[in-house]
Amino acid sequence: MKIAFIGLGNMGGGMAANLVKAGHEVHAFDLSEDALAKAAEHGCATYSAVPDAVAGVDAVVTMLPNGAIVKGVYTKDVIGKAPEGALFLDCSTIDLATAREVAGLSEAAGYQMVDAPVSGGIAAANGGTLTFMVGGSDAAFEKARTVLEPMAKAVIHAGAIGSGQVAKMCNNMLLAIHMIGTCEALALAEKAGLDPQKFYEISSKSTGYNWSLNDYTPAPGVGATSPADNGYQGGFASALMLKDLRLAMEGAQTAGASVPMGEHAKAIYEAFVEAGNGGKDFGAIFTTL
């Protein structure tokens, strides 16, 4: 397939490279010259304008920072510029209302679209082991699988358009909550005189089992290797976790859902990021305890 990939940041660069490895012809665009140079090294054809990148393609994949940028890119540079009938896949994490609005505008113009946000950090993007949560029609999902599978360990149809964004905001709210709880438990174990490694060995095989503890242990030198063992560099930035928590709180308000633990997690990450820690991995909350 000919696939335009718009947005080659920490996640998008690796994702585009995996599409090339799978044999697709990738037309890449980013505002960063460095990102374009890296994409070219991985076999992408690079473009200096979005309309040029999407001309003649079968599918357009976007991986962009927020809903306003997603809407602007699609309304100004993709809809009407990509061939009629092309498939659009927005892998950005954005608010539900914008995801549905952009899909509606795209479908009205004769395109199929899915929202397909991801779970997994930079290493998963580079390794082709992301989980995609896909919202869209059955027909659009089946087309999307061909594009997404080279970048994925799992591609799951969540439901109608927007369902991918709902799954992502709920998943990351849960992730923030159990990361904070894991950090508190590890800190308490150490302060109460228990070797944190022994606590890890016990809790990782007991009812305290969770991904943050078992696979992404936030205490340096304990349990699984994670950004904690590299000064909390790399991984999933706290600023991005805060962004996702804010989206979840907006979604909860719109849906009339009560999320007191989610609200508290947002407040904790808000204080952490405002203190200048936005670039650190979200497991660095451990350092505040």
PDB file of C-alpha atoms in Angstrom:
ATOM      1  CA  MET A   1       0.000   0.000   0.000  1.00  0.00           C
ATOM      2  CA  LYS A   2       0.921   3.658  -0.348  1.00  0.00           C
ATOM      3  CA  ILE A   3       0.564   5.168   3.115  1.00  0.00           C
ATOM      4  CA  ALA A   4       1.040   8.800   4.153  1.00  0.00           C
ATOM      5  CA  PHE A   5       2.347   9.145   7.716  1.00  0.00           C
ATOM      6  CA  ILE A   6       1.869  12.582   9.281  1.00  0.00           C
ATOM      7  CA  GLY A   7       3.691  13.200  12.571  1.00  0.00           C
ATOM      8  CA  LEU A   8       7.101  11.598  13.119  1.00  0.00           C
ATOM      9  CA  GLY A   9       7.740  12.352  16.777  1.00  0.00           C
ATOM     10  CA  ASN A  10       8.921   9.920  19.451  1.00  0.00           C
ATOM     11  CA  MET A  11       6.163   7.468  18.545  1.00  0.00           C
ATOM     12  CA  GLY A  12       5.479   8.210  14.900  1.00  0.00           C
ATOM     13  CA  GLY A  13       9.039   7.787  13.681  1.00  0.00           C
ATOM     14  CA  GLY A  14       9.263   4.181  14.797  1.00  0.00           C
ATOM     15  CA  MET A  15       5.745   3.430  13.600  1.00  0.00           C
ATOM     16  CA  ALA A  16       6.479   4.717  10.100  1.00  0.00           C
ATOM     17  CA  ALA A  17       9.714   2.715   9.973  1.00  0.00           C
ATOM     18  CA  ASN A  18       7.802  -0.485  10.767  1.00  0.00           C
ATOM     19  CA  LEU A  19       5.385   0.167   7.908  1.00  0.00           C
ATOM     20  CA  VAL A  20       8.371   0.385   5.560  1.00  0.00           C
ATOM     21  CA  LYS A  21       9.736  -2.897   6.957  1.00  0.00           C
ATOM     22  CA  ALA A  22       6.382  -4.512   6.158  1.00  0.00           C
ATOM     23  CA  GLY A  23       6.775  -3.551   2.496  1.00  0.00           C
ATOM     24  CA  HIS A  24       4.530  -0.484   2.351  1.00  0.00           C
ATOM     25  CA  GLU A  25       5.494   2.688   0.486  1.00  0.00           C
ATOM     26  CA  VAL A  26       5.463   5.401   3.167  1.00  0.00           C
ATOM     27  CA  HIS A  27       5.118   9.106   2.380  1.00  0.00           C
ATOM     28  CA  ALA A  28       6.280  10.925   5.502  1.00  0.00           C
ATOM     29  CA  PHE A  29       5.713  14.463   6.758  1.00  0.00           C
ATOM     30  CA  ASP A  30       6.768  16.318   9.879  1.00  0.00           C
ATOM     31  CA  LEU A  31       7.589  19.923  10.726  1.00  0.00           C
ATOM     32  CA  SER A  32      10.971  18.769  12.076  1.00  0.00           C
ATOM     33  CA  GLU A  33      13.788  18.444   9.552  1.00  0.00           C
ATOM     34  CA  ASP A  34      15.574  16.031  11.902  1.00  0.00           C
ATOM     35  CA  ALA A  35      12.501  13.787  12.045  1.00  0.00           C
ATOM     36  CA  LEU A  36      12.257  13.811   8.253  1.00  0.00           C
ATOM     37  CA  ALA A  37      15.943  12.925   7.937  1.00  0.00           C
ATOM     38  CA  LYS A  38      15.500   9.943  10.269  1.00  0.00           C
ATOM     39  CA  ALA A  39      12.435   8.830   8.320  1.00  0.00           C
ATOM     40  CA  ALA A  40      14.423   8.955   5.098  1.00  0.00           C
ATOM     41  CA  GLU A  41      17.120   6.796   6.703  1.00  0.00           C
ATOM     42  CA  HIS A  42      14.430   4.198   7.428  1.00  0.00           C
ATOM     43  CA  GLY A  43      13.239   4.157   3.818  1.00  0.00           C
ATOM     44  CA  CYS A  44      10.383   6.671   3.863  1.00  0.00           C
ATOM     45  CA  ALA A  45       9.846   9.141   1.048  1.00  0.00           C
ATOM     46  CA  THR A  46       9.745  12.568   2.707  1.00  0.00           C
ATOM     47  CA  TYR A  47       7.614  15.593   1.847  1.00  0.00           C
ATOM     48  CA  SER A  48       7.657  19.249   2.861  1.00  0.00           C
ATOM     49  CA  ALA A  49       3.860  19.674   2.746  1.00  0.00           C
ATOM     50  CA  VAL A  50       0.979  17.468   3.887  1.00  0.00           C
ATOM     51  CA  PRO A  51      -1.079  17.770   0.650  1.00  0.00           C
ATOM     52  CA  ASP A  52       1.903  16.479  -1.328  1.00  0.00           C
ATOM     53  CA  ALA A  53       2.396  13.564   1.104  1.00  0.00           C
ATOM     54  CA  VAL A  54      -1.243  12.422   0.892  1.00  0.00           C
ATOM     55  CA  ALA A  55      -1.603  12.721  -2.892  1.00  0.00           C
ATOM     56  CA  GLY A  56      -2.202   9.333  -4.478  1.00  0.00           C
ATOM     57  CA  VAL A  57      -2.089   7.269  -1.282  1.00  0.00           C
ATOM     58  CA  ASP A  58      -4.339   4.431  -0.136  1.00  0.00           C
ATOM     59  CA  ALA A  59      -4.280   5.430   3.534  1.00  0.00           C
ATOM     60  CA  VAL A  60      -3.305   8.341   5.772  1.00  0.00           C
ATOM     61  CA  VAL A  61      -1.983   7.756   9.304  1.00  0.00           C
ATOM     62  CA  THR A  62      -1.698  10.684  11.719  1.00  0.00           C
ATOM     63  CA  MET A  63       0.157  10.771  15.042  1.00  0.00           C
ATOM     64  CA  LEU A  64      -0.233  14.319  16.349  1.00  0.00           C
ATOM     65  CA  PRO A  65      -0.065  16.139  19.722  1.00  0.00           C
ATOM     66  CA  ASN A  66      -3.666  17.250  20.299  1.00  0.00           C
ATOM     67  CA  GLY A  67      -7.172  17.549  18.941  1.00  0.00           C
ATOM     68  CA  ALA A  68      -6.815  21.069  17.577  1.00  0.00           C
ATOM     69  CA  ILE A  69      -3.840  20.052  15.445  1.00  0.00           C
ATOM     70  CA  VAL A  70      -5.592  16.879  14.269  1.00  0.00           C
ATOM     71  CA  LYS A  71      -8.658  18.863  13.185  1.00  0.00           C
ATOM     72  CA  GLY A  72      -6.533  21.496  11.462  1.00  0.00           C
ATOM     73  CA  VAL A  73      -4.464  18.959   9.537  1.00  0.00           C
ATOM     74  CA  TYR A  74      -7.475  17.011   8.308  1.00  0.00           C
ATOM     75  CA  THR A  75      -9.682  19.982   7.398  1.00  0.00           C
ATOM     76  CA  LYS A  76      -6.928  22.022   5.713  1.00  0.00           C
ATOM     77  CA  ASP A  77      -4.516  19.490   4.273  1.00  0.00           C
ATOM     78  CA  VAL A  78      -5.988  15.971   4.078  1.00  0.00           C
ATOM     79  CA  ILE A  79      -9.719  16.039   3.302  1.00  0.00           C
ATOM     80  CA  GLY A  80     -10.047  16.812  -0.405  1.00  0.00           C
ATOM     81  CA  LYS A  81      -6.318  16.359  -0.979  1.00  0.00           C
ATOM     82  CA  ALA A  82      -6.108  12.585  -0.452  1.00  0.00           C
ATOM     83  CA  PRO A  83      -7.781  10.425  -3.134  1.00  0.00           C
ATOM     84  CA  GLU A  84     -11.494   9.838  -2.619  1.00  0.00           C
ATOM     85  CA  GLY A  85     -12.054   6.547  -0.827  1.00  0.00           C
ATOM     86  CA  ALA A  86      -8.726   6.625   1.021  1.00  0.00           C
ATOM     87  CA  LEU A  87      -8.698   5.294   4.569  1.00  0.00           C
ATOM     88  CA  PHE A  88      -7.842   7.690   7.399  1.00  0.00           C
ATOM     89  CA  LEU A  89      -6.350   6.398  10.660  1.00  0.00           C
ATOM     90  CA  ASP A  90      -5.802   8.875  13.481  1.00  0.00           C
ATOM     91  CA  CYS A  91      -3.513   7.307  16.076  1.00  0.00           C
ATOM     92  CA  SER A  92      -3.281  10.471  18.175  1.00  0.00           C
ATOM     93  CA  THR A  93      -4.710  10.608  21.697  1.00  0.00           C
ATOM     94  CA  ILE A  94      -7.311  13.389  21.578  1.00  0.00           C
ATOM     95  CA  ASP A  95     -10.666  14.382  23.026  1.00  0.00           C
ATOM     96  CA  LEU A  96     -13.680  12.326  22.036  1.00  0.00           C
ATOM     97  CA  ALA A  97     -15.675  15.229  20.576  1.00  0.00           C
ATOM     98  CA  THR A  98     -12.929  16.179  18.121  1.00  0.00           C
ATOM     99  CA  ALA A  99     -12.354  12.557  17.123  1.00  0.00           C
ATOM    100  CA  ARG A 100     -16.025  12.179  16.222  1.00  0.00           C
ATOM    101  CA  GLU A 101     -16.185  15.574  14.491  1.00  0.00           C
ATOM    102  CA  VAL A 102     -13.182  14.899  12.252  1.00  0.00           C
ATOM    103  CA  ALA A 103     -14.500  11.435  11.388  1.00  0.00           C
ATOM    104  CA  GLY A 104     -17.870  12.923  10.471  1.00  0.00           C
ATOM    105  CA  LEU A 105     -16.281  15.512   8.202  1.00  0.00           C
ATOM    106  CA  SER A 106     -14.109  12.853   6.574  1.00  0.00           C
ATOM    107  CA  GLU A 107     -16.969  10.445   5.975  1.00  0.00           C
ATOM    108  CA  ALA A 108     -19.142  13.230   4.549  1.00  0.00           C
ATOM    109  CA  ALA A 109     -16.374  13.858   2.008  1.00  0.00           C
ATOM    110  CA  GLY A 110     -16.293  10.212   0.911  1.00  0.00           C
ATOM    111  CA  TYR A 111     -13.556   8.765   3.105  1.00  0.00           C
ATOM    112  CA  GLN A 112     -13.525   5.984   5.689  1.00  0.00           C
ATOM    113  CA  MET A 113     -11.916   6.783   9.043  1.00  0.00           C
ATOM    114  CA  VAL A 114     -10.969   5.098  12.303  1.00  0.00           C
ATOM    115  CA  ASP A 115      -9.631   6.483  15.545  1.00  0.00           C
ATOM    116  CA  ALA A 116      -6.799   4.188  16.648  1.00  0.00           C
ATOM    117  CA  PRO A 117      -4.904   5.481  19.692  1.00  0.00           C
ATOM    118  CA  VAL A 118      -2.123   3.296  21.058  1.00  0.00           C
ATOM    119  CA  SER A 119      -0.916   1.766  24.286  1.00  0.00           C
ATOM    120  CA  GLY A 120       2.831   1.251  24.627  1.00  0.00           C
ATOM    121  CA  GLY A 121       5.764   3.630  24.808  1.00  0.00           C
ATOM    122  CA  ILE A 122       8.642   4.534  22.525  1.00  0.00           C
ATOM    123  CA  ALA A 123      10.202   1.058  22.752  1.00  0.00           C
ATOM    124  CA  ALA A 124       6.927  -0.541  21.650  1.00  0.00           C
ATOM    125  CA  ALA A 125       6.586   1.946  18.778  1.00  0.00           C
ATOM    126  CA  ASN A 126      10.105   1.104  17.606  1.00  0.00           C
ATOM    127  CA  GLY A 127       9.620  -2.619  18.125  1.00  0.00           C
ATOM    128  CA  GLY A 128       6.234  -2.892  16.430  1.00  0.00           C
ATOM    129  CA  THR A 129       4.530  -4.099  19.623  1.00  0.00           C
ATOM    130  CA  LEU A 130       1.909  -1.410  20.226  1.00  0.00           C
ATOM    131  CA  THR A 131      -1.697  -2.161  21.159  1.00  0.00           C
ATOM    132  CA  PHE A 132      -4.197  -0.305  18.969  1.00  0.00           C
ATOM    133  CA  MET A 133      -7.707   0.453  20.262  1.00  0.00           C
ATOM    134  CA  VAL A 134      -9.768   1.072  17.140  1.00  0.00           C
ATOM    135  CA  GLY A 135     -13.074   2.888  16.764  1.00  0.00           C
ATOM    136  CA  GLY A 136     -14.960   2.751  13.468  1.00  0.00           C
ATOM    137  CA  SER A 137     -17.257   0.686  11.293  1.00  0.00           C
ATOM    138  CA  ASP A 138     -16.628  -3.017  10.752  1.00  0.00           C
ATOM    139  CA  ALA A 139     -15.592  -2.354   7.150  1.00  0.00           C
ATOM    140  CA  ALA A 140     -13.190   0.442   8.090  1.00  0.00           C
ATOM    141  CA  PHE A 141     -11.686  -1.687  10.852  1.00  0.00           C
ATOM    142  CA  GLU A 142     -10.963  -4.571   8.495  1.00  0.00           C
ATOM    143  CA  LYS A 143      -9.143  -2.204   6.131  1.00  0.00           C
ATOM    144  CA  ALA A 144      -7.295  -0.619   9.048  1.00  0.00           C
ATOM    145  CA  ARG A 145      -5.924  -3.962  10.247  1.00  0.00           C
ATOM    146  CA  THR A 146      -3.649  -4.219   7.199  1.00  0.00           C
ATOM    147  CA  VAL A 147      -2.089  -0.863   8.062  1.00  0.00           C
ATOM    148  CA  LEU A 148      -1.902  -1.342  11.827  1.00  0.00           C
ATOM    149  CA  GLU A 149      -0.693  -4.938  12.193  1.00  0.00           C
ATOM    150  CA  PRO A 150       2.966  -4.269  11.198  1.00  0.00           C
ATOM    151  CA  MET A 151       3.128  -1.790  14.109  1.00  0.00           C
ATOM    152  CA  ALA A 152       1.287  -3.914  16.646  1.00  0.00           C
ATOM    153  CA  LYS A 153       1.174  -6.830  19.030  1.00  0.00           C
ATOM    154  CA  ALA A 154      -2.614  -6.389  19.222  1.00  0.00           C
ATOM    155  CA  VAL A 155      -5.251  -4.604  17.119  1.00  0.00           C
ATOM    156  CA  ILE A 156      -8.621  -4.541  18.887  1.00  0.00           C
ATOM    157  CA  HIS A 157     -11.921  -3.242  17.509  1.00  0.00           C
ATOM    158  CA  ALA A 158     -13.393  -1.231  20.384  1.00  0.00           C
ATOM    159  CA  GLY A 159     -16.651  -0.293  18.654  1.00  0.00           C
ATOM    160  CA  ALA A 160     -18.062   2.681  16.748  1.00  0.00           C
ATOM    161  CA  ILE A 161     -16.030   5.771  15.894  1.00  0.00           C
ATOM    162  CA  GLY A 162     -14.640   7.382  19.049  1.00  0.00           C
ATOM    163  CA  SER A 163     -14.544   4.100  20.969  1.00  0.00           C
ATOM    164  CA  GLY A 164     -10.779   3.919  20.593  1.00  0.00           C
ATOM    165  CA  GLN A 165     -10.410   7.248  22.386  1.00  0.00           C
ATOM    166  CA  VAL A 166     -12.752   6.103  25.161  1.00  0.00           C
ATOM    167  CA  ALA A 167     -10.683   2.943  25.653  1.00  0.00           C
ATOM    168  CA  LYS A 168      -7.442   4.937  25.696  1.00  0.00           C
ATOM    169  CA  MET A 169      -8.592   7.494  28.277  1.00  0.00           C
ATOM    170  CA  CYS A 170      -9.945   4.778  30.571  1.00  0.00           C
ATOM    171  CA  ASN A 171      -6.819   2.630  30.188  1.00  0.00           C
ATOM    172  CA  ASN A 172      -4.428   5.464  30.963  1.00  0.00           C
ATOM    173  CA  MET A 173      -6.471   6.713  33.891  1.00  0.00           C
ATOM    174  CA  LEU A 174      -6.197   3.198  35.343  1.00  0.00           C
ATOM    175  CA  LEU A 175      -2.471   3.123  34.561  1.00  0.00           C
ATOM    176  CA  ALA A 176      -1.883   6.400  36.429  1.00  0.00           C
ATOM    177  CA  ILE A 177      -3.833   5.166  39.442  1.00  0.00           C
ATOM    178  CA  HIS A 178      -1.977   1.868  39.776  1.00  0.00           C
ATOM    179  CA  MET A 179       1.388   3.520  39.134  1.00  0.00           C
ATOM    180  CA  ILE A 180       0.820   5.900  42.048  1.00  0.00           C
ATOM    181  CA  GLY A 181      -0.372   3.038  44.257  1.00  0.00           C
ATOM    182  CA  THR A 182       2.644   0.941  43.288  1.00  0.00           C
ATOM    183  CA  CYS A 183       5.012   3.787  44.159  1.00  0.00           C
ATOM    184  CA  GLU A 184       3.320   4.294  47.528  1.00  0.00           C
ATOM    185  CA  ALA A 185       3.551   0.591  48.376  1.00  0.00           C
ATOM    186  CA  LEU A 186       7.228   0.342  47.408  1.00  0.00           C
ATOM    187  CA  ALA A 187       8.078   3.439  49.438  1.00  0.00           C
ATOM    188  CA  LEU A 188       6.101   2.234  52.452  1.00  0.00           C
ATOM    189  CA  ALA A 189       7.781  -1.201  52.348  1.00  0.00           C
ATOM    190  CA  GLU A 190      11.235   0.380  52.403  1.00  0.00           C
ATOM    191  CA  LYS A 191      10.425   2.923  55.135  1.00  0.00           C
ATOM    192  CA  ALA A 192       8.905   0.168  57.290  1.00  0.00           C
ATOM    193  CA  GLY A 193      12.074  -1.909  57.029  1.00  0.00           C
ATOM    194  CA  LEU A 194      11.290  -4.387  54.233  1.00  0.00           C
ATOM    195  CA  ASP A 195      13.804  -4.796  51.404  1.00  0.00           C
ATOM    196  CA  PRO A 196      11.998  -3.347  48.319  1.00  0.00           C
ATOM    197  CA  GLN A 197      13.267  -6.249  46.202  1.00  0.00           C
ATOM    198  CA  LYS A 198      11.692  -8.710  48.641  1.00  0.00           C
ATOM    199  CA  PHE A 199       8.457  -6.741  48.500  1.00  0.00           C
ATOM    200  CA  TYR A 200       8.587  -6.924  44.697  1.00  0.00           C
ATOM    201  CA  GLU A 201       9.161 -10.688  44.783  1.00  0.00           C
ATOM    202  CA  ILE A 202       6.181 -11.154  47.100  1.00  0.00           C
ATOM    203  CA  SER A 203       3.661  -8.674  45.702  1.00  0.00           C
ATOM    204  CA  SER A 204       4.420  -9.479  42.051  1.00  0.00           C
ATOM    205  CA  LYS A 205       3.202 -13.027  42.794  1.00  0.00           C
ATOM    206  CA  SER A 206       0.341 -11.980  45.064  1.00  0.00           C
ATOM    207  CA  THR A 207      -2.811  -9.900  44.802  1.00  0.00           C
ATOM    208  CA  GLY A 208      -0.755  -6.724  44.409  1.00  0.00           C
ATOM    209  CA  TYR A 209       0.252  -7.897  40.926  1.00  0.00           C
ATOM    210  CA  ASN A 210      -0.082  -5.129  38.320  1.00  0.00           C
ATOM    211  CA  TRP A 211       1.757  -3.949  35.213  1.00  0.00           C
ATOM    212  CA  SER A 212       3.418  -0.974  36.916  1.00  0.00           C
ATOM    213  CA  LEU A 213       4.931  -3.276  39.540  1.00  0.00           C
ATOM    214  CA  ASN A 214       5.705  -6.381  37.504  1.00  0.00           C
ATOM    215  CA  ASP A 215       6.756  -4.978  34.136  1.00  0.00           C
ATOM    216  CA  TYR A 216       7.704  -1.338  34.771  1.00  0.00           C
ATOM    217  CA  THR A 217       8.922  -1.242  38.361  1.00  0.00           C
ATOM    218  CA  PRO A 218       9.299   2.455  39.307  1.00  0.00           C
ATOM    219  CA  ALA A 219      11.962   1.965  42.020  1.00  0.00           C
ATOM    220  CA  PRO A 220      15.590   1.995  40.766  1.00  0.00           C
ATOM    221  CA  GLY A 221      17.326  -1.361  40.986  1.00  0.00           C
ATOM    222  CA  VAL A 222      14.174  -3.236  41.943  1.00  0.00           C
ATOM    223  CA  GLY A 223      12.210  -5.721  39.876  1.00  0.00           C
ATOM    224  CA  ALA A 224      11.833  -5.219  36.150  1.00  0.00           C
ATOM    225  CA  THR A 225      14.164  -2.924  34.228  1.00  0.00           C
ATOM    226  CA  SER A 226      12.433   0.371  33.510  1.00  0.00           C
ATOM    227  CA  PRO A 227      13.197   4.092  33.031  1.00  0.00           C
ATOM    228  CA  ALA A 228      13.711   4.189  36.828  1.00  0.00           C
ATOM    229  CA  ASP A 229      17.053   2.505  36.148  1.00  0.00           C
ATOM    230  CA  ASN A 230      18.018   5.317  33.779  1.00  0.00           C
ATOM    231  CA  GLY A 231      17.212   8.376  35.882  1.00  0.00           C
ATOM    232  CA  TYR A 232      13.576   8.215  34.727  1.00  0.00           C
ATOM    233  CA  GLN A 233      14.580   9.188  31.183  1.00  0.00           C
ATOM    234  CA  GLY A 234      12.719   7.744  28.199  1.00  0.00           C
ATOM    235  CA  GLY A 235       9.516   5.788  28.636  1.00  0.00           C
ATOM    236  CA  PHE A 236       6.240   7.716  28.931  1.00  0.00           C
ATOM    237  CA  ALA A 237       6.659  11.358  29.924  1.00  0.00           C
ATOM    238  CA  SER A 238       4.728  12.642  32.932  1.00  0.00           C
ATOM    239  CA  ALA A 239       3.480  15.581  30.842  1.00  0.00           C
ATOM    240  CA  LEU A 240       1.848  13.111  28.445  1.00  0.00           C
ATOM    241  CA  MET A 241       0.269  11.215  31.327  1.00  0.00           C
ATOM    242  CA  LEU A 242      -1.145  14.491  32.600  1.00  0.00           C
ATOM    243  CA  LYS A 243      -2.528  15.244  29.143  1.00  0.00           C
ATOM    244  CA  ASP A 244      -4.273  11.859  29.087  1.00  0.00           C
ATOM    245  CA  LEU A 245      -5.656  12.325  32.593  1.00  0.00           C
ATOM    246  CA  ARG A 246      -7.097  15.699  31.649  1.00  0.00           C
ATOM    247  CA  LEU A 247      -8.774  14.094  28.631  1.00  0.00           C
ATOM    248  CA  ALA A 248     -10.176  11.390  30.913  1.00  0.00           C
ATOM    249  CA  MET A 249     -11.570  13.988  33.303  1.00  0.00           C
ATOM    250  CA  GLU A 250     -13.203  15.846  30.395  1.00  0.00           C
ATOM    251  CA  GLY A 251     -14.677  12.558  29.228  1.00  0.00           C
ATOM    252  CA  ALA A 252     -15.930  11.733  32.720  1.00  0.00           C
ATOM    253  CA  GLN A 253     -17.613  15.112  33.032  1.00  0.00           C
ATOM    254  CA  THR A 254     -19.311  14.723  29.659  1.00  0.00           C
ATOM    255  CA  ALA A 255     -20.457  11.180  30.493  1.00  0.00           C
ATOM    256  CA  GLY A 256     -21.562  12.056  34.031  1.00  0.00           C
ATOM    257  CA  ALA A 257     -19.170   9.470  35.498  1.00  0.00           C
ATOM    258  CA  SER A 258     -17.736   9.640  39.022  1.00  0.00           C
ATOM    259  CA  VAL A 259     -13.939   9.148  38.979  1.00  0.00           C
ATOM    260  CA  PRO A 260     -12.555  10.278  42.365  1.00  0.00           C
ATOM    261  CA  MET A 261      -9.344   8.233  42.046  1.00  0.00           C
ATOM    262  CA  GLY A 262      -8.831   9.586  38.551  1.00  0.00           C
ATOM    263  CA  GLU A 263      -9.290  13.141  39.816  1.00  0.00           C
ATOM    264  CA  HIS A 264      -6.737  12.540  42.564  1.00  0.00           C
ATOM    265  CA  ALA A 265      -4.251  11.019  40.105  1.00  0.00           C
ATOM    266  CA  LYS A 266      -4.646  14.074  37.878  1.00  0.00           C
ATOM    267  CA  ALA A 267      -3.943  16.401  40.811  1.00  0.00           C
ATOM    268  CA  ILE A 268      -0.806  14.441  41.733  1.00  0.00           C
ATOM    269  CA  TYR A 269       0.584  14.489  38.188  1.00  0.00           C
ATOM    270  CA  GLU A 270      -0.408  18.133  37.777  1.00  0.00           C
ATOM    271  CA  ALA A 271       1.689  19.124  40.795  1.00  0.00           C
ATOM    272  CA  PHE A 272       4.569  16.935  39.600  1.00  0.00           C
ATOM    273  CA  VAL A 273       4.603  18.415  36.097  1.00  0.00           C
ATOM    274  CA  GLU A 274       4.181  22.002  37.331  1.00  0.00           C
ATOM    275  CA  ALA A 275       7.252  21.448  39.525  1.00  0.00           C
ATOM    276  CA  GLY A 276       9.321  20.991  36.370  1.00  0.00           C
ATOM    277  CA  ASN A 277       9.177  17.221  35.963  1.00  0.00           C
ATOM    278  CA  GLY A 278       7.126  16.955  32.780  1.00  0.00           C
ATOM    279  CA  GLY A 279       9.930  15.340  30.806  1.00  0.00           C
ATOM    280  CA  LYS A 280      10.548  12.569  33.321  1.00  0.00           C
ATOM    281  CA  ASP A 281       8.927   9.153  32.965  1.00  0.00           C
ATOM    282  CA  PHE A 282       5.610   8.935  34.789  1.00  0.00           C
ATOM    283  CA  GLY A 283       7.087   6.379  37.213  1.00  0.00           C
ATOM    284  CA  ALA A 284       9.192   9.204  38.651  1.00  0.00           C
ATOM    285  CA  ILE A 285       6.242   9.915  40.972  1.00  0.00           C
ATOM    286  CA  PHE A 286       8.173   7.455  43.201  1.00  0.00           C
ATOM    287  CA  THR A 287      10.744  10.188  43.867  1.00  0.00           C
ATOM    288  CA  THR A 288       8.120  12.377  45.561  1.00  0.00           C
ATOM    289  CA  LEU A 289       7.460   9.783  48.274  1.00  0.00           C
TER     290      LEU A 289
END
